[in-house]
XYZ file of C-alpha atoms in Angstrom:
333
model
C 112.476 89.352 109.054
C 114.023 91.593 106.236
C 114.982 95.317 107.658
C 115.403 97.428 104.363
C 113.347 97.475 101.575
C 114.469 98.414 98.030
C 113.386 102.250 97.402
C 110.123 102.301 95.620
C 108.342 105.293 94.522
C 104.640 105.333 94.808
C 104.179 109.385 94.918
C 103.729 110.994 91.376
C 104.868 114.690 91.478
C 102.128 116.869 90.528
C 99.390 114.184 89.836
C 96.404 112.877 91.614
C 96.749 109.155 93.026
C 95.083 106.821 90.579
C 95.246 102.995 91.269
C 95.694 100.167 88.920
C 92.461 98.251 89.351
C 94.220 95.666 86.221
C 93.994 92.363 88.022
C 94.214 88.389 86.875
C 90.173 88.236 86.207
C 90.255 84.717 86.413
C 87.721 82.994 89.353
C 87.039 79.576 91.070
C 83.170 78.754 90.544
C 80.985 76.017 91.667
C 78.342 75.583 88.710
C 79.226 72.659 86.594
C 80.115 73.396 83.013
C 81.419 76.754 83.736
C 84.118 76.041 85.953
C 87.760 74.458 83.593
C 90.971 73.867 85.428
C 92.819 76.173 83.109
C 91.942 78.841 80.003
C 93.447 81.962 78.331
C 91.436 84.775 78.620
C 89.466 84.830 75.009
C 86.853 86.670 73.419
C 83.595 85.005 72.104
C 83.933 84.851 68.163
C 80.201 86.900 67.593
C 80.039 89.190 70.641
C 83.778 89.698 70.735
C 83.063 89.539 74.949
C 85.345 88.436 77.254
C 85.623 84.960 78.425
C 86.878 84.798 81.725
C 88.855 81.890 82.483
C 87.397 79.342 85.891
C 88.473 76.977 87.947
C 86.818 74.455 89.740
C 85.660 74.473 93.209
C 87.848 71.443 95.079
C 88.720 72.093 99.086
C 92.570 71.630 99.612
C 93.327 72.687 96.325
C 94.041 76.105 96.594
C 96.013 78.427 98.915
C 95.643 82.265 99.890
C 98.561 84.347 100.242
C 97.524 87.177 102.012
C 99.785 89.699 103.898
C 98.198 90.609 106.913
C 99.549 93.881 107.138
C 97.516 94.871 103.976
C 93.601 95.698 104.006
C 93.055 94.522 100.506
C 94.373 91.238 101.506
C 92.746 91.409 105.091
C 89.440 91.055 103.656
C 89.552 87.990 102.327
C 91.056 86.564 105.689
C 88.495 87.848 107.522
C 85.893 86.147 104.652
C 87.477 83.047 104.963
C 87.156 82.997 108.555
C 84.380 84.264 109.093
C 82.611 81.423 106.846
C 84.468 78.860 107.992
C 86.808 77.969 105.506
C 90.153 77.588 107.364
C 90.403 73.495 106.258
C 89.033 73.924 102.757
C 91.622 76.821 101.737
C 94.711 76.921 103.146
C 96.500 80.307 104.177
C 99.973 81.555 103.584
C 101.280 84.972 105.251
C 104.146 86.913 103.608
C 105.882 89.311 105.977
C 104.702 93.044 106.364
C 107.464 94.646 104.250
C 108.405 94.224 100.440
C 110.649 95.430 97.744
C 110.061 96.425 94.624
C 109.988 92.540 93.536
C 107.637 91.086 95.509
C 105.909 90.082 98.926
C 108.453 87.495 100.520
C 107.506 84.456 102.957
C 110.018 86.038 105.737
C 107.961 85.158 108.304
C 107.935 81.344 107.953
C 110.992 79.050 108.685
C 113.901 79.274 106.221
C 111.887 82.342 104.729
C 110.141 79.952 102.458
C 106.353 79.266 102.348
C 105.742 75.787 103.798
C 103.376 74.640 100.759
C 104.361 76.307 98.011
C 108.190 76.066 98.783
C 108.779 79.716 97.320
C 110.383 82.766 98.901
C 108.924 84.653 96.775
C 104.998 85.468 96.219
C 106.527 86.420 92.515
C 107.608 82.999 91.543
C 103.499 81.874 91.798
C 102.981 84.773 89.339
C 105.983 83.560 87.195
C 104.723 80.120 86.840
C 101.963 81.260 85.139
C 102.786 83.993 83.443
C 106.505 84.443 83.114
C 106.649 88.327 81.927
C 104.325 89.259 84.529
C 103.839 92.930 83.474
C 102.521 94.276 86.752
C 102.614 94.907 90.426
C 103.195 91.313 92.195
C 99.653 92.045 94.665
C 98.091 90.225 97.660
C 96.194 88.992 97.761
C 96.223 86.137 95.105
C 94.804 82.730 95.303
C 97.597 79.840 94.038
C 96.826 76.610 92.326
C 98.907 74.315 94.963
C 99.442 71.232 92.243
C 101.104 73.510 89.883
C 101.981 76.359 92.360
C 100.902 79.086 89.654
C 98.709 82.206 90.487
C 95.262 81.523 89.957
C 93.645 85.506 90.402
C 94.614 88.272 92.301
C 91.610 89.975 91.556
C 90.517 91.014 95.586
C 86.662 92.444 95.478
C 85.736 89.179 93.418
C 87.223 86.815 95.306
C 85.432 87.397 98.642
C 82.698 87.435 96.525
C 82.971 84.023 95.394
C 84.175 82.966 99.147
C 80.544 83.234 99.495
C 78.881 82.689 96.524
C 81.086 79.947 95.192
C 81.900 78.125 98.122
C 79.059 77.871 100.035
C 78.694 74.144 99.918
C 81.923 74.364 102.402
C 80.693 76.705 104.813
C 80.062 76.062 108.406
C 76.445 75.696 109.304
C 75.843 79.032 111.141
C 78.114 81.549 108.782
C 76.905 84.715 108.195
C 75.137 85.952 105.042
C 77.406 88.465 103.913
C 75.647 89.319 100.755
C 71.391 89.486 101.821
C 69.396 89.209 98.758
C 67.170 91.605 100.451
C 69.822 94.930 100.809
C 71.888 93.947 97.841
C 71.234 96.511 95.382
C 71.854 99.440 98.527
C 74.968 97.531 99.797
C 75.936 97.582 95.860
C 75.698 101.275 96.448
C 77.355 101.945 99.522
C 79.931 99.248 98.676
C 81.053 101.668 95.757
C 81.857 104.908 97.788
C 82.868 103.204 100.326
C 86.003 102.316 98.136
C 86.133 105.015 96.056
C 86.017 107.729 99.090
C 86.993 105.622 102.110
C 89.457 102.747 101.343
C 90.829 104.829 98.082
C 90.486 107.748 99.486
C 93.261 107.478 101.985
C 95.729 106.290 99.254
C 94.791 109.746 97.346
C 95.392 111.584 100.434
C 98.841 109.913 101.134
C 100.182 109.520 97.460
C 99.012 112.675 96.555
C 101.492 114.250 93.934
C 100.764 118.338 94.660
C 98.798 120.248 97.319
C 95.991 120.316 95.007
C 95.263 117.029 94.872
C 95.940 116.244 98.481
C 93.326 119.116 99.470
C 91.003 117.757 97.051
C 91.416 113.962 98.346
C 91.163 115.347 102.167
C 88.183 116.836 101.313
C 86.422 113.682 99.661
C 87.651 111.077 102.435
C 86.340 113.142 105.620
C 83.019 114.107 103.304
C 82.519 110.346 103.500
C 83.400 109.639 107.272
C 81.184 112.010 107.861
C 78.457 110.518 105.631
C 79.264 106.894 107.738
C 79.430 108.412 111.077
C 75.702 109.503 110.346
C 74.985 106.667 108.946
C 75.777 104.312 112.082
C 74.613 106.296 114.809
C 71.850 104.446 114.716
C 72.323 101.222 113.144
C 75.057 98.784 114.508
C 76.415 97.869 110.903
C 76.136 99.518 107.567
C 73.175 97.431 105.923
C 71.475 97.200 109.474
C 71.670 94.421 112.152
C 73.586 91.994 110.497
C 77.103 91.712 109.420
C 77.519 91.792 105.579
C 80.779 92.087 102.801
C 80.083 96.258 103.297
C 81.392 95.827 106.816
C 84.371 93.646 106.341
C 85.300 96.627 103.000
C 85.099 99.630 105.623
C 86.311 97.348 108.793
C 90.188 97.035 107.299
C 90.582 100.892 106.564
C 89.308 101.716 110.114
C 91.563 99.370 111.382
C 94.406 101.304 109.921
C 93.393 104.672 110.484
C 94.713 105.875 113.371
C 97.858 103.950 113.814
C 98.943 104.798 109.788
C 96.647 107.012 107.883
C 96.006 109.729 110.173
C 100.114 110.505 110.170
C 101.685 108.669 107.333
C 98.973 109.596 104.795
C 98.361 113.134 106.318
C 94.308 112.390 106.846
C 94.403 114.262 109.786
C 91.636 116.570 110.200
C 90.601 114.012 113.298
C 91.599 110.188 114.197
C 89.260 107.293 114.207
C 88.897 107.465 118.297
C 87.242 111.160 117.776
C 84.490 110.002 115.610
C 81.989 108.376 118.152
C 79.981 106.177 116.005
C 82.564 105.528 114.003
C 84.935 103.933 116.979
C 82.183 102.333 118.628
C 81.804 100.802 115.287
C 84.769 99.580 114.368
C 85.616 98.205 118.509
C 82.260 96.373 117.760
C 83.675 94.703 114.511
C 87.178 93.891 116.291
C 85.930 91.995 119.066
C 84.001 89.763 116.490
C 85.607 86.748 115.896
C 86.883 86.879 112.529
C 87.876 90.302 112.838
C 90.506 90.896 115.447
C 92.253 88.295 115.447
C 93.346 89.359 111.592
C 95.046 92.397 112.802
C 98.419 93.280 113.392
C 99.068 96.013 114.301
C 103.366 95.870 114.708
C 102.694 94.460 111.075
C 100.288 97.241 109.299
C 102.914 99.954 110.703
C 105.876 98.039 109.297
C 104.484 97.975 106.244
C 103.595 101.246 105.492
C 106.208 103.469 107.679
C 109.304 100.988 106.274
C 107.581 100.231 102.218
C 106.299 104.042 101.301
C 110.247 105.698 101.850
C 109.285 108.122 99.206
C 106.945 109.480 102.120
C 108.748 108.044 105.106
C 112.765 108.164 104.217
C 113.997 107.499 107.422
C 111.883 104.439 107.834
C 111.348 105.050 111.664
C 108.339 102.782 112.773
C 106.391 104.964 115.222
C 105.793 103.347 118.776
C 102.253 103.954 119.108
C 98.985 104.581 118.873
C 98.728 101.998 121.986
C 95.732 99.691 120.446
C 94.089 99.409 124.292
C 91.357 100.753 123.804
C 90.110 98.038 120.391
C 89.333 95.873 123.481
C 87.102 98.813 125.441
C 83.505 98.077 125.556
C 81.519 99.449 122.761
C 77.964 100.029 123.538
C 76.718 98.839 120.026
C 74.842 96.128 120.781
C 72.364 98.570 122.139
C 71.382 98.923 118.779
């Protein structure tokens, strides 16, 4: 496993965090006549709208790179397992720590993914697009038979684990998008990223005190909000476990053992927040859930990747992660 990481900067002086939400928009669909193995992006000649290249659905064909040590790509292996698509798309795991390059496949033998053959997640990008112009992300679905990137794009493609694929899922998977609470899930969805799984990044990369009092200020206005919210429901939409869940589920995950330190979000840890921990120990010992988290892994990333906020890139010891496995009451509910 590498040690040292090439310095990257990720703190603007004097300016507010603001994240690149640019991605590959391309997506694997299911409905015949829409889905093409490969397209430019193109505009329709009368509306001048995008067209937004698809690929077909075809089990074995595609693999997800996903660091586990990262809550954007988290999600999408808790998706995938959670609908049971562990045979239909395959899963590759880059190490917790990067350069400025690219995630690397220093966790596997010979540092080299065992499908794609790369040691690089950067070389998938390349093949496709060989002056990739930004940030190499994760996580990003490959095309195995010509080992390019086929999207990167992470909020739609959970989405279309579900919508998409569900000709491949196993009989008793969970409906993480209910026609019924979609439009309010829509809703909370949205600040849930923007305040929540955002709002730690603002807090941590903030460039002045300004904008780091200002991001505090949003984030714990938010927890707040949720820790009301599921004091007396068991998950965000009600009952039943939806996408909503699996969004907040990877930043509460993080929370106490990174963001309440390393990103300064401070004003109380996840374990203080009652609802809140109950919660998120209810989520973790779900299958699907827990089993996706690392916890030696999410600290590498962050305390060794961000020097710019951690120079010495001392890994801290604890929190000891015990008490995930306490019991949570929330079934009560």
């Amino acid at each position: 496993m590498a040690t040292e990481v090439t310095k990257a900067s990720y703190v603007e002086a004097g300016k507010a965090y603001d994240r690149d939400m640019r991605y590959i928009p391309d997506r694997i669909t299911a409905e015949p006549g829409r889905s093409r193995d490969r397209l430019d992006v193109t505009a329709d000649a009368e509306t001048g709208a995008l067209q937004v290249p698809t690929w077909p659905v075809e089990p074995g064909r595609y693999r997800l790179v996903a660091a586990r040590a990262c809550p954007w790509a988290n999600r999408s292996i808790i998706v995938r397992s959670l609908l049971g698509l562990e045979d239909v798309i395959s899963l590759g795991t880059p190490g917790p720590t990067h350069d400025q390059r690219s995630w690397t496949f220093d966790l596997d033998p010979d540092g080299r993914d065992p499908v794609l053959g790369y040691e690089r997640l950067q070389e998938a990008y390349f093949a496709r697009f060989p002056e990739y112009p930004r940030g190499i992300t994760v996580p990003a679905v490959v095309d195995v038979p010509t080992k390019a990137v086929v999207t990167n794009d992470f909020p739609q493609i959970t989405h279309d684990l579900f919508f998409e694929w569900r000709e491949f899922h196993r009989p008793d998977a969970p409906n993480l998008w209910p026609e019924e609470v979609r439009e309010e899930m829509e809703v909370v969805m949205k600040r849930v990223f923007t305040e929540v799984n955002n709002g730690v990044y603002r807090c941590g990369f903030a460039g002045s005190q300004e904008t780091y009092d200002a991001a505090y200020e949003r984030l714990f206005t938010a927890l707040d909000w949720l820790e009301e919210r599921l004091t007396d429901r068991r998950y965000l939409m009600g009952d039943a476990i939806t996408e909503a869940d699996v969004r907040l589920f990877t930043t509460l995950a993080r929370f106490d053992a990174v963001y309440h330190g390393h990103f300064k979000c401070n004003r109380n840890k996840l374990i203080e927040m009652p609802a809140l921990w109950g919660y998120a120990r209810d989520l973790f010992q779900t299958p699907g859930f827990g089993e996706s988290i690392d916890f030696e892994q999410i600290k590498r990333h962050y305390y060794v990747v961000h020097s710019d906020i951690n120079p010495t890139q001392i890994v801290p010891l604890g929190p000891d992660p015990s008490g995930w496995a306490t019991p949570h009451g929330r079934d009560a509910l």
